[in-house]
Coordinates of C-alpha atoms in Angstrom, one line a residue:
Chain F
M5 CA 58.2 3.4 -194.4
E6 CA 61.8 3.9 -193.4
E7 CA 61.1 4.8 -189.7
L8 CA 59.9 1.1 -189.6
L9 CA 62.7 -0.5 -191.7
S10 CA 65.6 1.5 -189.4
E11 CA 63.6 0.3 -186.2
L12 CA 63.4 -3.2 -187.3
K13 CA 67.2 -3.3 -188.2
E14 CA 67.8 -1.9 -184.7
K15 CA 65.9 -4.1 -183.2
F16 CA 66.8 -7.4 -184.8
P17 CA 70.2 -7.4 -185.9
T18 CA 70.8 -10.6 -186.0
V19 CA 68.0 -11.8 -188.3
I20 CA 67.9 -9.3 -191.0
I21 CA 70.5 -9.6 -193.5
E22 CA 70.1 -7.1 -195.9
I23 CA 67.6 -4.8 -196.9
Q24 CA 66.8 -4.2 -200.9
E25 CA 64.5 -1.8 -202.5
K26 CA 62.7 -3.2 -205.3
D27 CA 58.9 -2.7 -206.4
Y28 CA 58.3 -3.1 -202.4
F29 CA 60.5 -3.2 -199.6
T30 CA 62.3 -6.4 -199.3
L31 CA 63.9 -8.0 -196.3
I32 CA 66.2 -11.1 -196.6
C33 CA 66.3 -12.4 -193.2
K34 CA 67.6 -15.9 -191.3
R35 CA 65.8 -18.5 -190.2
A36 CA 66.9 -18.6 -186.6
G37 CA 64.7 -15.9 -185.0
F38 CA 62.5 -14.9 -188.1
L39 CA 59.4 -16.4 -185.6
D40 CA 60.3 -13.2 -183.3
L41 CA 60.0 -11.0 -186.4
M42 CA 56.9 -12.2 -187.7
K43 CA 55.6 -12.1 -184.1
Y44 CA 56.5 -8.4 -184.1
L45 CA 55.4 -7.0 -187.3
K46 CA 52.0 -8.7 -186.5
D47 CA 51.3 -7.6 -183.2
E48 CA 53.4 -4.4 -182.8
K49 CA 53.5 -2.9 -186.5
G50 CA 50.0 -3.9 -187.3
F51 CA 50.9 -6.3 -190.4
K52 CA 48.2 -8.4 -189.8
Y53 CA 47.4 -9.6 -193.3
L54 CA 49.4 -12.3 -194.9
I55 CA 48.7 -11.9 -198.8
D56 CA 51.5 -14.7 -200.1
L57 CA 53.5 -17.3 -199.1
C58 CA 55.4 -19.3 -201.7
G59 CA 58.8 -20.9 -202.6
V60 CA 61.3 -20.3 -205.2
D61 CA 63.6 -22.6 -206.4
Y62 CA 66.9 -21.1 -207.2
L63 CA 68.9 -24.2 -208.4
E64 CA 71.5 -22.8 -211.3
Y65 CA 70.0 -19.3 -211.5
K66 CA 71.9 -17.0 -213.7
Y67 CA 72.0 -13.9 -211.2
K68 CA 72.4 -15.5 -208.0
N69 CA 74.7 -14.1 -205.2
F70 CA 73.4 -16.7 -202.4
K71 CA 74.5 -20.2 -201.9
E72 CA 71.5 -21.7 -200.7
R73 CA 69.1 -23.1 -203.1
F74 CA 65.5 -22.3 -202.2
E75 CA 63.6 -19.0 -200.9
V76 CA 60.4 -18.8 -199.1
V77 CA 59.1 -15.6 -199.5
Y78 CA 56.2 -13.8 -197.6
H79 CA 53.8 -11.0 -198.3
L80 CA 52.6 -8.9 -195.4
Y81 CA 50.1 -6.7 -195.7
N82 CA 49.4 -3.4 -193.2
L83 CA 45.6 -2.7 -193.7
D84 CA 46.1 0.6 -191.6
N85 CA 48.5 2.7 -193.7
K86 CA 48.4 0.5 -196.8
T87 CA 52.5 -0.8 -196.5
L88 CA 53.4 -4.1 -198.2
L89 CA 56.5 -5.7 -197.2
R90 CA 58.3 -8.7 -198.6
L91 CA 60.5 -11.0 -196.3
K92 CA 62.7 -14.1 -197.7
V93 CA 64.3 -16.5 -196.0
R94 CA 66.8 -18.8 -197.7
I95 CA 66.4 -22.6 -197.2
P96 CA 69.4 -24.4 -197.9
E97 CA 68.8 -28.2 -200.2
E98 CA 70.6 -30.6 -197.2
D99 CA 68.7 -29.0 -194.3
C100 CA 65.5 -28.4 -195.9
W101 CA 62.8 -27.1 -193.4
H102 CA 61.8 -23.7 -191.8
F103 CA 59.6 -22.3 -188.8
S104 CA 55.8 -22.6 -189.6
V105 CA 53.9 -19.3 -189.3
T106 CA 50.5 -21.0 -189.1
P107 CA 50.0 -19.9 -185.3
L108 CA 50.1 -16.6 -186.2
F109 CA 48.3 -16.5 -189.4
R110 CA 45.8 -19.0 -190.0
T111 CA 46.0 -18.5 -193.9
A112 CA 49.8 -19.8 -193.6
N113 CA 48.4 -23.5 -193.5
W114 CA 47.2 -24.1 -196.5
F115 CA 49.9 -22.2 -198.3
E116 CA 52.9 -24.1 -196.3
R117 CA 51.3 -27.2 -197.1
E118 CA 51.4 -26.6 -201.1
V119 CA 55.1 -25.2 -200.4
Y120 CA 55.8 -28.6 -198.7
D121 CA 54.1 -30.5 -201.7
M122 CA 55.8 -28.8 -204.3
F123 CA 59.3 -28.4 -202.9
G124 CA 59.7 -30.5 -200.2
I125 CA 60.3 -27.8 -197.6
S126 CA 59.2 -29.0 -194.1
F127 CA 57.5 -26.5 -191.5
K128 CA 58.3 -26.8 -188.2
G129 CA 55.2 -26.6 -185.9
H130 CA 52.9 -27.1 -188.6
P131 CA 49.6 -28.9 -187.4
N132 CA 49.1 -31.4 -190.4
L133 CA 51.7 -31.2 -193.3
K134 CA 50.7 -33.5 -195.7
R135 CA 50.4 -33.0 -199.3
I136 CA 47.3 -31.0 -200.8
L137 CA 47.4 -30.8 -204.6
M138 CA 49.2 -33.6 -205.6
P139 CA 48.0 -37.3 -204.6
D140 CA 49.2 -38.6 -201.1
D141 CA 51.6 -41.3 -202.8
W142 CA 53.0 -39.0 -205.4
E143 CA 56.7 -39.2 -205.7
G144 CA 58.8 -35.9 -206.1
H145 CA 58.1 -32.2 -205.5
P146 CA 56.7 -31.2 -208.7
L147 CA 57.9 -27.5 -209.1
R148 CA 61.5 -28.2 -208.1
K149 CA 63.6 -27.4 -211.1
D150 CA 65.4 -30.6 -211.8
Y151 CA 61.9 -32.1 -211.9
P152 CA 61.1 -32.9 -215.2
V153 CA 57.7 -31.0 -217.0
Y154 CA 57.0 -34.4 -219.0
L155 CA 57.1 -37.8 -217.4
E156 CA 58.3 -40.7 -219.0
E157 CA 56.1 -43.9 -219.2
E158 CA 58.0 -45.7 -216.2
Q159 CA 58.1 -42.6 -214.0
E160 CA 54.0 -42.5 -213.9
W161 CA 52.0 -42.5 -210.9
K162 CA 51.6 -45.7 -208.7
T163 CA 48.2 -45.4 -208.8
Y164 CA 47.2 -44.9 -212.2
K165 CA 49.4 -47.7 -213.5
E166 CA 47.7 -50.0 -211.5
L167 CA 44.2 -49.0 -212.6
K168 CA 45.3 -49.1 -216.1
E169 CA 46.6 -52.9 -215.7
K170 CA 43.3 -53.3 -214.0
I171 CA 41.2 -52.1 -216.8
K172 CA 43.2 -54.0 -219.2
E173 CA 43.1 -57.4 -217.1
Q174 CA 38.9 -56.6 -217.3
S175 CA 38.8 -56.1 -221.0
Chain C
M1030 CA 43.5 -40.2 -198.8
T1031 CA 43.7 -43.6 -198.0
T1032 CA 43.0 -42.9 -194.5
Y1033 CA 39.7 -41.6 -195.0
L1034 CA 38.9 -44.6 -197.4
E1035 CA 39.9 -46.8 -194.6
I1036 CA 37.5 -45.0 -192.4
N1037 CA 34.6 -45.4 -194.6
K1038 CA 35.5 -49.3 -195.2
K1039 CA 35.3 -49.9 -191.5
Q1040 CA 32.0 -47.6 -191.0
V1041 CA 30.3 -49.9 -193.9
N1042 CA 31.6 -52.9 -192.4
E1043 CA 30.9 -52.8 -188.9
E1044 CA 27.5 -53.7 -188.5
K1045 CA 26.8 -51.0 -185.4
W1046 CA 28.7 -48.3 -185.0
E1047 CA 29.3 -45.7 -182.5
E1048 CA 29.2 -41.5 -183.6
P1049 CA 30.8 -39.9 -184.9
F1050 CA 29.3 -40.7 -188.1
Y1051 CA 31.7 -40.5 -191.1
L1052 CA 30.4 -38.9 -194.5
N1053 CA 32.3 -37.9 -197.9
M1054 CA 30.7 -35.1 -200.0
G1055 CA 31.7 -34.9 -203.1
P1056 CA 34.1 -34.9 -205.4
Q1057 CA 31.1 -35.3 -207.6
H1058 CA 28.1 -33.5 -205.8
P1059 CA 26.0 -30.8 -207.6
S1060 CA 26.6 -28.1 -205.0
T1061 CA 30.2 -28.1 -204.6
H1062 CA 30.6 -25.9 -207.8
G1063 CA 32.9 -28.6 -209.0
V1064 CA 35.2 -31.4 -208.3
L1065 CA 35.3 -30.1 -204.2
R1066 CA 35.4 -33.1 -201.6
L1067 CA 34.5 -32.4 -198.0
F1068 CA 35.2 -35.0 -195.2
L1069 CA 32.7 -34.5 -192.7
E1070 CA 32.4 -35.9 -189.2
L1071 CA 29.0 -35.5 -188.1
E1072 CA 27.1 -35.8 -184.9
G1073 CA 23.5 -36.2 -185.8
E1074 CA 23.5 -33.6 -188.5
T1075 CA 26.0 -31.3 -186.9
I1076 CA 29.3 -31.3 -188.4
V1077 CA 31.8 -31.5 -185.8
N1078 CA 34.7 -31.3 -188.1
C1079 CA 35.2 -30.9 -191.9
T1080 CA 38.2 -31.8 -193.9
P1081 CA 38.4 -30.2 -197.3
I1082 CA 40.2 -32.3 -199.9
I1083 CA 41.3 -30.2 -203.1
G1084 CA 43.5 -31.2 -206.2
Y1085 CA 40.9 -33.1 -208.4
L1086 CA 41.4 -30.4 -210.8
H1087 CA 45.3 -29.5 -210.5
R1088 CA 46.5 -28.8 -214.1
G1089 CA 50.3 -27.6 -212.9
V1090 CA 49.8 -24.0 -214.2
E1091 CA 52.6 -23.1 -212.5
K1092 CA 54.8 -25.5 -213.5
L1093 CA 53.8 -25.3 -217.2
A1094 CA 54.3 -21.3 -217.3
E1095 CA 58.1 -22.1 -216.6
T1096 CA 58.2 -23.5 -220.1
L1097 CA 56.0 -21.1 -222.1
N1098 CA 56.9 -17.6 -223.0
Y1099 CA 55.4 -14.4 -221.1
N1100 CA 52.5 -14.0 -223.9
Q1101 CA 51.6 -17.7 -224.0
T1102 CA 51.2 -17.5 -220.4
I1103 CA 48.4 -15.0 -220.2
V1104 CA 46.5 -17.9 -222.6
L1105 CA 46.6 -20.3 -219.4
S1106 CA 45.4 -17.9 -216.7
D1107 CA 42.0 -18.1 -218.7
R1108 CA 41.7 -21.3 -217.2
L1109 CA 42.1 -20.6 -213.5
D1110 CA 39.0 -18.7 -212.9
Y1111 CA 37.3 -19.5 -216.0
I1112 CA 33.8 -17.5 -214.9
A1113 CA 36.0 -14.0 -215.2
S1114 CA 38.9 -14.6 -217.1
A1115 CA 39.3 -11.0 -217.8
A1116 CA 40.3 -10.4 -214.4
N1117 CA 43.1 -13.0 -214.3
N1118 CA 44.5 -11.6 -217.9
T1119 CA 44.8 -8.4 -216.1
A1120 CA 46.4 -9.9 -213.2
F1121 CA 49.1 -11.6 -215.1
A1122 CA 49.6 -9.0 -217.6
L1123 CA 49.7 -6.2 -214.7
A1124 CA 52.9 -8.3 -213.1
F1125 CA 54.5 -8.7 -216.6
E1126 CA 54.3 -5.2 -217.4
K1127 CA 56.0 -4.0 -213.7
L1128 CA 59.1 -6.7 -214.7
M1129 CA 59.4 -5.5 -218.3
G1130 CA 58.5 -1.6 -217.3
L1131 CA 55.9 -1.0 -219.7
E1132 CA 53.6 2.1 -219.9
V1133 CA 50.2 1.5 -220.8
P1134 CA 48.1 3.5 -222.9
R1135 CA 45.0 5.6 -221.3
R1136 CA 42.5 3.9 -223.6
A1137 CA 43.8 1.1 -223.2
K1138 CA 43.6 1.1 -219.2
L1139 CA 40.0 1.9 -219.8
L1140 CA 39.0 -0.6 -222.0
R1141 CA 40.6 -3.2 -219.1
T1142 CA 38.5 -1.4 -216.8
I1143 CA 35.5 -2.0 -218.5
V1144 CA 36.2 -5.8 -219.5
C1145 CA 37.3 -6.4 -215.5
E1146 CA 34.0 -4.8 -214.5
M1147 CA 31.9 -6.7 -216.9
A1148 CA 33.6 -10.0 -215.9
R1149 CA 32.9 -8.9 -212.0
I1150 CA 28.9 -8.5 -213.1
C1151 CA 28.8 -11.7 -214.9
N1152 CA 30.9 -13.7 -211.7
H1153 CA 28.5 -12.1 -209.6
L1154 CA 25.3 -12.8 -211.7
L1155 CA 26.2 -16.6 -211.9
W1156 CA 27.0 -16.8 -208.2
L1157 CA 24.0 -15.2 -207.3
A1158 CA 21.8 -18.1 -209.5
T1159 CA 23.6 -21.2 -208.0
H1160 CA 23.9 -19.9 -204.8
A1161 CA 19.7 -19.0 -204.7
L1162 CA 19.3 -22.4 -206.8
D1163 CA 21.4 -24.2 -204.3
I1164 CA 19.2 -22.9 -201.3
G1165 CA 15.7 -23.4 -202.6
A1166 CA 15.1 -20.0 -204.8
M1167 CA 14.6 -21.5 -208.6
T1168 CA 13.5 -18.1 -210.1
V1169 CA 16.4 -16.2 -209.9
F1170 CA 18.7 -18.7 -211.9
L1171 CA 16.7 -18.0 -215.1
Y1172 CA 16.3 -14.1 -214.7
C1173 CA 20.5 -14.1 -213.6
F1174 CA 21.3 -16.2 -216.7
R1175 CA 19.4 -14.0 -219.1
D1176 CA 21.6 -10.9 -218.3
R1177 CA 24.9 -13.1 -218.4
E1178 CA 24.2 -13.8 -221.7
W1179 CA 23.5 -10.1 -222.7
L1180 CA 27.3 -9.6 -221.3
L1181 CA 28.8 -12.7 -222.8
N1182 CA 27.4 -11.7 -226.7
I1183 CA 29.2 -8.5 -225.9
Y1184 CA 32.3 -10.3 -225.1
E1185 CA 31.9 -12.1 -228.2
K1186 CA 31.3 -9.0 -230.4
I1187 CA 34.6 -7.9 -228.6
C1188 CA 37.4 -10.6 -228.9
G1189 CA 35.1 -13.4 -230.5
A1190 CA 35.3 -15.4 -227.2
R1191 CA 32.7 -16.0 -224.4
L1192 CA 34.6 -17.7 -221.6
T1193 CA 38.1 -18.0 -221.9
H1194 CA 38.7 -14.5 -224.0
T1195 CA 42.8 -13.7 -223.9
Y1196 CA 41.5 -10.0 -224.6
V1197 CA 43.8 -8.5 -222.3
R1198 CA 47.5 -8.5 -224.0
I1199 CA 51.1 -7.7 -222.3
G1200 CA 51.0 -3.9 -222.7
G1201 CA 47.2 -3.0 -223.6
V1202 CA 44.6 -5.1 -225.0
R1203 CA 44.5 -6.9 -228.1
Q1204 CA 42.2 -4.3 -230.3
D1205 CA 39.6 -1.4 -230.0
F1206 CA 36.3 -1.1 -229.4
T1207 CA 33.9 -0.7 -232.1
Q1208 CA 31.1 1.8 -232.1
E1209 CA 28.6 -0.9 -232.1
I1210 CA 30.1 -2.2 -228.7
I1211 CA 30.1 0.9 -227.1
D1212 CA 26.5 1.5 -227.6
E1213 CA 25.4 -1.9 -226.8
L1214 CA 27.1 -1.4 -223.6
Y1215 CA 25.6 2.1 -223.2
K1216 CA 22.1 -0.2 -223.5
F1217 CA 23.3 -2.5 -221.0
T1218 CA 23.9 -0.1 -218.1
E1219 CA 20.9 1.6 -218.8
E1220 CA 18.6 -1.2 -218.2
F1221 CA 20.9 -3.0 -215.8
P1222 CA 20.0 -1.2 -212.4
P1223 CA 16.7 -1.7 -212.5
R1224 CA 16.8 -5.3 -212.8
I1225 CA 19.1 -5.7 -209.7
Y1226 CA 15.9 -4.1 -208.1
D1227 CA 13.8 -6.9 -209.6
Y1228 CA 16.1 -9.8 -208.3
E1229 CA 16.4 -8.2 -204.8
T1230 CA 12.3 -7.9 -205.1
L1231 CA 12.6 -11.7 -205.4
I1232 CA 14.5 -13.0 -202.3
D1233 CA 15.7 -9.9 -200.3
V1234 CA 13.0 -10.2 -197.8
N1235 CA 12.1 -13.8 -198.8
R1236 CA 11.1 -16.0 -195.4
I1237 CA 13.2 -18.8 -196.3
W1238 CA 15.8 -16.9 -197.8
L1239 CA 16.4 -15.1 -194.4
K1240 CA 16.3 -18.0 -192.5
R1241 CA 18.8 -19.9 -194.5
T1242 CA 21.3 -16.9 -194.7
K1243 CA 20.9 -14.8 -191.7
G1244 CA 22.9 -15.8 -188.8
I1245 CA 24.8 -18.5 -190.7
A1246 CA 28.8 -18.9 -190.9
V1247 CA 29.9 -15.4 -189.0
V1248 CA 32.9 -14.2 -189.4
S1249 CA 34.3 -11.5 -187.2
A1250 CA 36.2 -8.9 -189.3
E1251 CA 39.8 -10.2 -187.0
D1252 CA 39.0 -13.9 -187.9
A1253 CA 38.7 -12.7 -191.6
I1254 CA 41.8 -10.6 -191.7
N1255 CA 43.7 -14.0 -189.9
L1256 CA 42.0 -16.4 -192.4
G1257 CA 43.0 -14.7 -195.2
L1258 CA 39.7 -14.2 -196.6
T1259 CA 39.2 -11.4 -199.1
G1260 CA 36.9 -9.8 -201.3
P1261 CA 33.4 -9.5 -200.8
V1262 CA 33.7 -12.1 -197.8
L1263 CA 36.0 -9.8 -195.9
R1264 CA 34.1 -6.8 -196.8
G1265 CA 30.9 -8.6 -195.6
S1266 CA 32.7 -8.8 -192.2
G1267 CA 33.0 -4.8 -192.1
V1268 CA 36.6 -4.4 -193.4
P1269 CA 36.8 -2.0 -196.1
Y1270 CA 39.8 -3.4 -198.0
D1271 CA 39.2 -3.5 -201.9
V1272 CA 42.7 -3.5 -204.1
R1273 CA 41.0 -1.2 -206.5
K1274 CA 41.2 1.6 -203.9
F1275 CA 44.0 0.4 -201.7
R1276 CA 46.7 -0.2 -204.8
P1277 CA 44.6 1.4 -207.5
Y1278 CA 45.4 -0.3 -211.0
D1279 CA 44.6 0.3 -214.6
A1280 CA 42.1 3.3 -214.6
Y1281 CA 40.6 2.8 -211.0
G1282 CA 42.2 5.7 -209.5
E1283 CA 40.1 8.0 -211.7
V1284 CA 36.7 6.5 -211.2
D1285 CA 34.3 6.9 -208.5
F1286 CA 32.7 4.4 -206.7
I1287 CA 31.8 3.4 -203.1
V1288 CA 33.4 0.3 -201.2
P1289 CA 30.2 -1.4 -199.8
T1290 CA 30.7 -3.3 -196.4
G1291 CA 28.5 -5.3 -194.1
K1292 CA 28.2 -5.0 -190.5
N1293 CA 27.6 -8.9 -188.7
G1294 CA 29.5 -11.0 -191.3
D1295 CA 27.2 -13.3 -192.2
T1296 CA 25.7 -14.9 -195.1
Y1297 CA 23.0 -12.6 -195.6
D1298 CA 25.6 -9.6 -195.5
R1299 CA 27.9 -10.8 -198.3
Y1300 CA 24.7 -11.1 -200.1
R1301 CA 24.2 -7.5 -199.7
V1302 CA 27.5 -6.5 -200.5
R1303 CA 27.8 -8.5 -203.9
M1304 CA 24.1 -6.7 -204.8
E1305 CA 25.4 -3.5 -204.2
E1306 CA 28.9 -4.7 -206.2
L1307 CA 27.2 -5.4 -209.2
R1308 CA 25.2 -1.8 -209.0
Q1309 CA 28.9 0.3 -208.6
S1310 CA 30.2 -2.2 -211.2
N1311 CA 27.7 -0.9 -213.4
R1312 CA 28.8 2.7 -212.3
I1313 CA 32.2 2.4 -213.2
I1314 CA 31.3 1.1 -216.5
R1315 CA 29.4 3.9 -217.3
Q1316 CA 32.6 6.7 -216.3
C1317 CA 34.8 4.9 -218.0
L1318 CA 32.3 4.7 -221.3
D1319 CA 32.0 8.5 -221.2
K1320 CA 35.8 8.7 -220.9
L1321 CA 36.4 6.7 -223.7
S1322 CA 35.2 9.5 -226.0
E1323 CA 38.1 11.9 -224.5
T1324 CA 40.7 9.3 -225.8
E1325 CA 39.4 8.7 -229.3
G1326 CA 41.5 7.3 -231.6
E1327 CA 44.7 6.9 -229.3
P1328 CA 46.8 3.5 -229.4
V1329 CA 45.5 0.2 -227.5
L1330 CA 48.7 -0.9 -227.1
A1331 CA 52.2 0.3 -226.0
E1332 CA 54.7 0.7 -228.3
N1333 CA 57.4 -1.4 -226.9
A1334 CA 54.9 -4.4 -226.1
P1335 CA 56.2 -8.1 -226.7
D1336 CA 55.0 -9.7 -230.4
L1337 CA 53.1 -12.2 -230.0
L1338 CA 54.9 -15.5 -230.8
I1339 CA 53.7 -17.5 -233.8
P1340 CA 55.6 -21.0 -233.5
E1341 CA 57.9 -21.8 -236.5
K1342 CA 56.1 -25.4 -237.3
V1343 CA 52.8 -24.1 -237.5
R1344 CA 54.1 -20.8 -240.3
K1345 CA 55.8 -21.7 -242.6
P1346 CA 58.8 -19.0 -242.8
E1347 CA 58.2 -15.5 -244.7
P1348 CA 60.9 -14.7 -247.5
K1349 CA 61.5 -11.4 -245.4
P1350 CA 60.5 -12.1 -241.6
V1351 CA 60.5 -8.7 -239.8
P1352 CA 61.2 -8.9 -236.5
K1353 CA 59.3 -6.6 -233.7
K1354 CA 61.5 -6.1 -230.6
G1355 CA 60.3 -9.1 -228.9
V1356 CA 61.1 -12.7 -227.6
I1357 CA 61.8 -14.7 -230.6
F1358 CA 63.0 -18.3 -230.3
K1359 CA 65.3 -19.5 -233.0
G1360 CA 68.1 -20.9 -231.4
E1361 CA 68.8 -17.8 -229.5
E1362 CA 66.9 -15.9 -226.8
V1363 CA 66.7 -12.3 -226.8
P1364 CA 66.7 -11.3 -223.4
V1365 CA 64.3 -8.7 -223.4
V1366 CA 63.2 -9.1 -219.8
P1367 CA 65.0 -7.8 -217.3
P1368 CA 66.0 -10.0 -214.5
G1369 CA 64.2 -9.3 -211.4
E1370 CA 60.8 -9.9 -209.6
A1371 CA 57.6 -8.1 -209.3
F1372 CA 54.5 -8.6 -207.4
A1373 CA 51.0 -7.3 -208.7
S1374 CA 47.5 -7.7 -207.0
I1375 CA 44.2 -7.1 -208.3
E1376 CA 40.6 -7.4 -206.6
S1377 CA 39.3 -9.9 -208.5
P1378 CA 35.1 -10.8 -208.6
K1379 CA 36.1 -13.3 -206.1
G1380 CA 39.0 -11.9 -203.9
E1381 CA 42.5 -10.4 -204.1
L1382 CA 44.2 -12.5 -206.6
A1383 CA 48.1 -11.8 -206.7
V1384 CA 50.7 -12.8 -209.3
Y1385 CA 54.4 -13.2 -208.0
V1386 CA 56.7 -13.4 -211.0
V1387 CA 60.7 -14.0 -210.8
S1388 CA 62.8 -13.4 -214.4
D1389 CA 66.0 -14.9 -215.0
G1390 CA 66.3 -12.6 -218.0
S1391 CA 64.8 -15.3 -220.8
G1392 CA 62.0 -14.9 -222.8
K1393 CA 60.7 -17.6 -220.1
P1394 CA 59.4 -16.6 -216.4
W1395 CA 61.5 -18.8 -214.0
R1396 CA 59.2 -18.8 -211.4
L1397 CA 55.3 -17.8 -211.6
R1398 CA 53.3 -18.1 -208.2
V1399 CA 49.5 -17.3 -208.3
R1400 CA 47.7 -16.8 -205.1
T1401 CA 44.2 -17.0 -206.0
P1402 CA 41.2 -16.4 -203.8
S1403 CA 39.4 -19.9 -204.0
F1404 CA 42.3 -21.5 -202.5
V1405 CA 42.2 -19.2 -199.6
H1406 CA 38.6 -19.6 -199.4
I1407 CA 38.7 -23.0 -199.2
S1408 CA 40.9 -23.1 -196.3
A1409 CA 38.7 -21.2 -194.1
I1410 CA 35.5 -23.8 -194.6
P1411 CA 36.5 -25.9 -191.6
F1412 CA 36.5 -23.0 -189.7
M1413 CA 32.9 -21.6 -190.9
A1414 CA 31.1 -24.9 -191.1
K1415 CA 31.8 -25.9 -187.4
N1416 CA 28.7 -26.4 -185.5
H1417 CA 26.4 -25.7 -188.4
L1418 CA 24.2 -28.2 -190.3
I1419 CA 24.8 -30.1 -193.4
A1420 CA 22.0 -28.3 -195.3
D1421 CA 23.8 -25.1 -193.8
L1422 CA 27.3 -26.3 -195.4
I1423 CA 25.8 -25.6 -199.0
A1424 CA 25.0 -22.3 -198.2
I1425 CA 28.6 -21.8 -197.2
I1426 CA 30.2 -22.8 -200.6
G1427 CA 27.8 -20.8 -202.3
T1428 CA 28.5 -17.6 -200.3
L1429 CA 32.3 -18.3 -200.3
D1430 CA 32.1 -18.2 -204.1
I1431 CA 34.7 -20.8 -204.7
V1432 CA 35.8 -21.9 -208.4
L1433 CA 37.5 -25.2 -208.1
G1434 CA 39.7 -24.3 -211.3
D1435 CA 40.8 -21.2 -209.6
S1436 CA 42.1 -23.2 -206.5
D1437 CA 43.4 -26.0 -207.8
R1438 CA 45.2 -24.2 -211.0

């Protein structure tokens, strides 16, 4: 594992900012050149299985030592030598986009749609980027930290409000 | 969603339409096992394109978890995959234990393994029952439910609940097995294997069953990995990936079992894999029961496990509350959970269930991410259903073994 990490650091000095050793090895990456790193990991190093792709909102997080708001976290797995690798990319709020890895891993298709739905991070190169769990005409991105858990009545979903009024008229 | 509606309206209003023909399947369709909606583009009876639409059962578990403390979050996990809730509990508990640095006692690990394997048998029995019913074999349904009922009764004796049992707790399990339960389980493990054989005689070489399953929805090993398929679906394609073997958790490191794999990657092979898994689960339960006698009388909960929170509104404050070390919300939160992140995954009956949790040092998770197998499996339906008949789509939904509560969260 250490060999792989040093090799990666040598090959992609501009992409990898930092290597952390936590429960699994974690690579903090830059957005530019990230796709090349993923392609290299998949094709040359055997990390063929993307376990998970998710977003995290670090708005007003107490132990934060970086200035960007979001993080996109990848968990990659190598089925041959049983190693798990975590990759993180930090996304600033005002420039809220990232490269899509769907051309490499078809699993990422729905994961990225979910991140877009929940956090509003758009993915460049995604074939069909639209909401997945929430209705298409929903406003806001629910998993952001500044989105309330309980909505006030005037903030309710538009379609639901229309339906309620319709029922009132009929009864 | 409006776009699909518009297409449908246009199709109905026009007197004469040309192919392709659009059809809505679901969300209220008996064989979609929940509220799955499939928007089909048909040419005759052949599926040209298929778009799954999910989200009808979205309850916002991930958002809700950010407002609850860690022990309360485990209760939410029951509601994800309600067929095999013990597996979900374990996944959540493993991630939190990793975060808190708790060491689970050996007896608790054995008990967890037993309930997880019981959940696997429950799940596979229900899967076999409904899958066979969808395809047209009615008899299997009744027999499978008889056996599942037996297991649910044992669950009831263990923790009082039949479906949503929050038996697994952070740091161990809620309570120990009684001798009655152990005897009952011994009886079950003895009587169950011949019954698996009975089910196989019903459908294994049945001509209709073979015609409906052989060569349907073939997925090659490479495609399966790229699509993120896990569990029996991946193993049916011949990849022996099983989290229980690759990253052992609980007591799986010390029990002996085989990971069955298929060859062709079609619906029939996935059926064979699941039937073998039933036997292996039975073996694991048997071995764990034997090991239980070695750890007689040992604790089933780690000493420094967080105390369960009882809301103050419900219970009146006692004259002398003795707070154990744990998370107590009384104006101030006691930071017992170190800040950081943890990732844990288990082999749930449906596939790989992974939990990624980020903590900010307070009593509540900062972010809780659940990677559920059903979500990924539904995303693979368009690939698998291409150029198949509508009738085969039912077999494909069945063979993927999806639960919509699991995918929509």
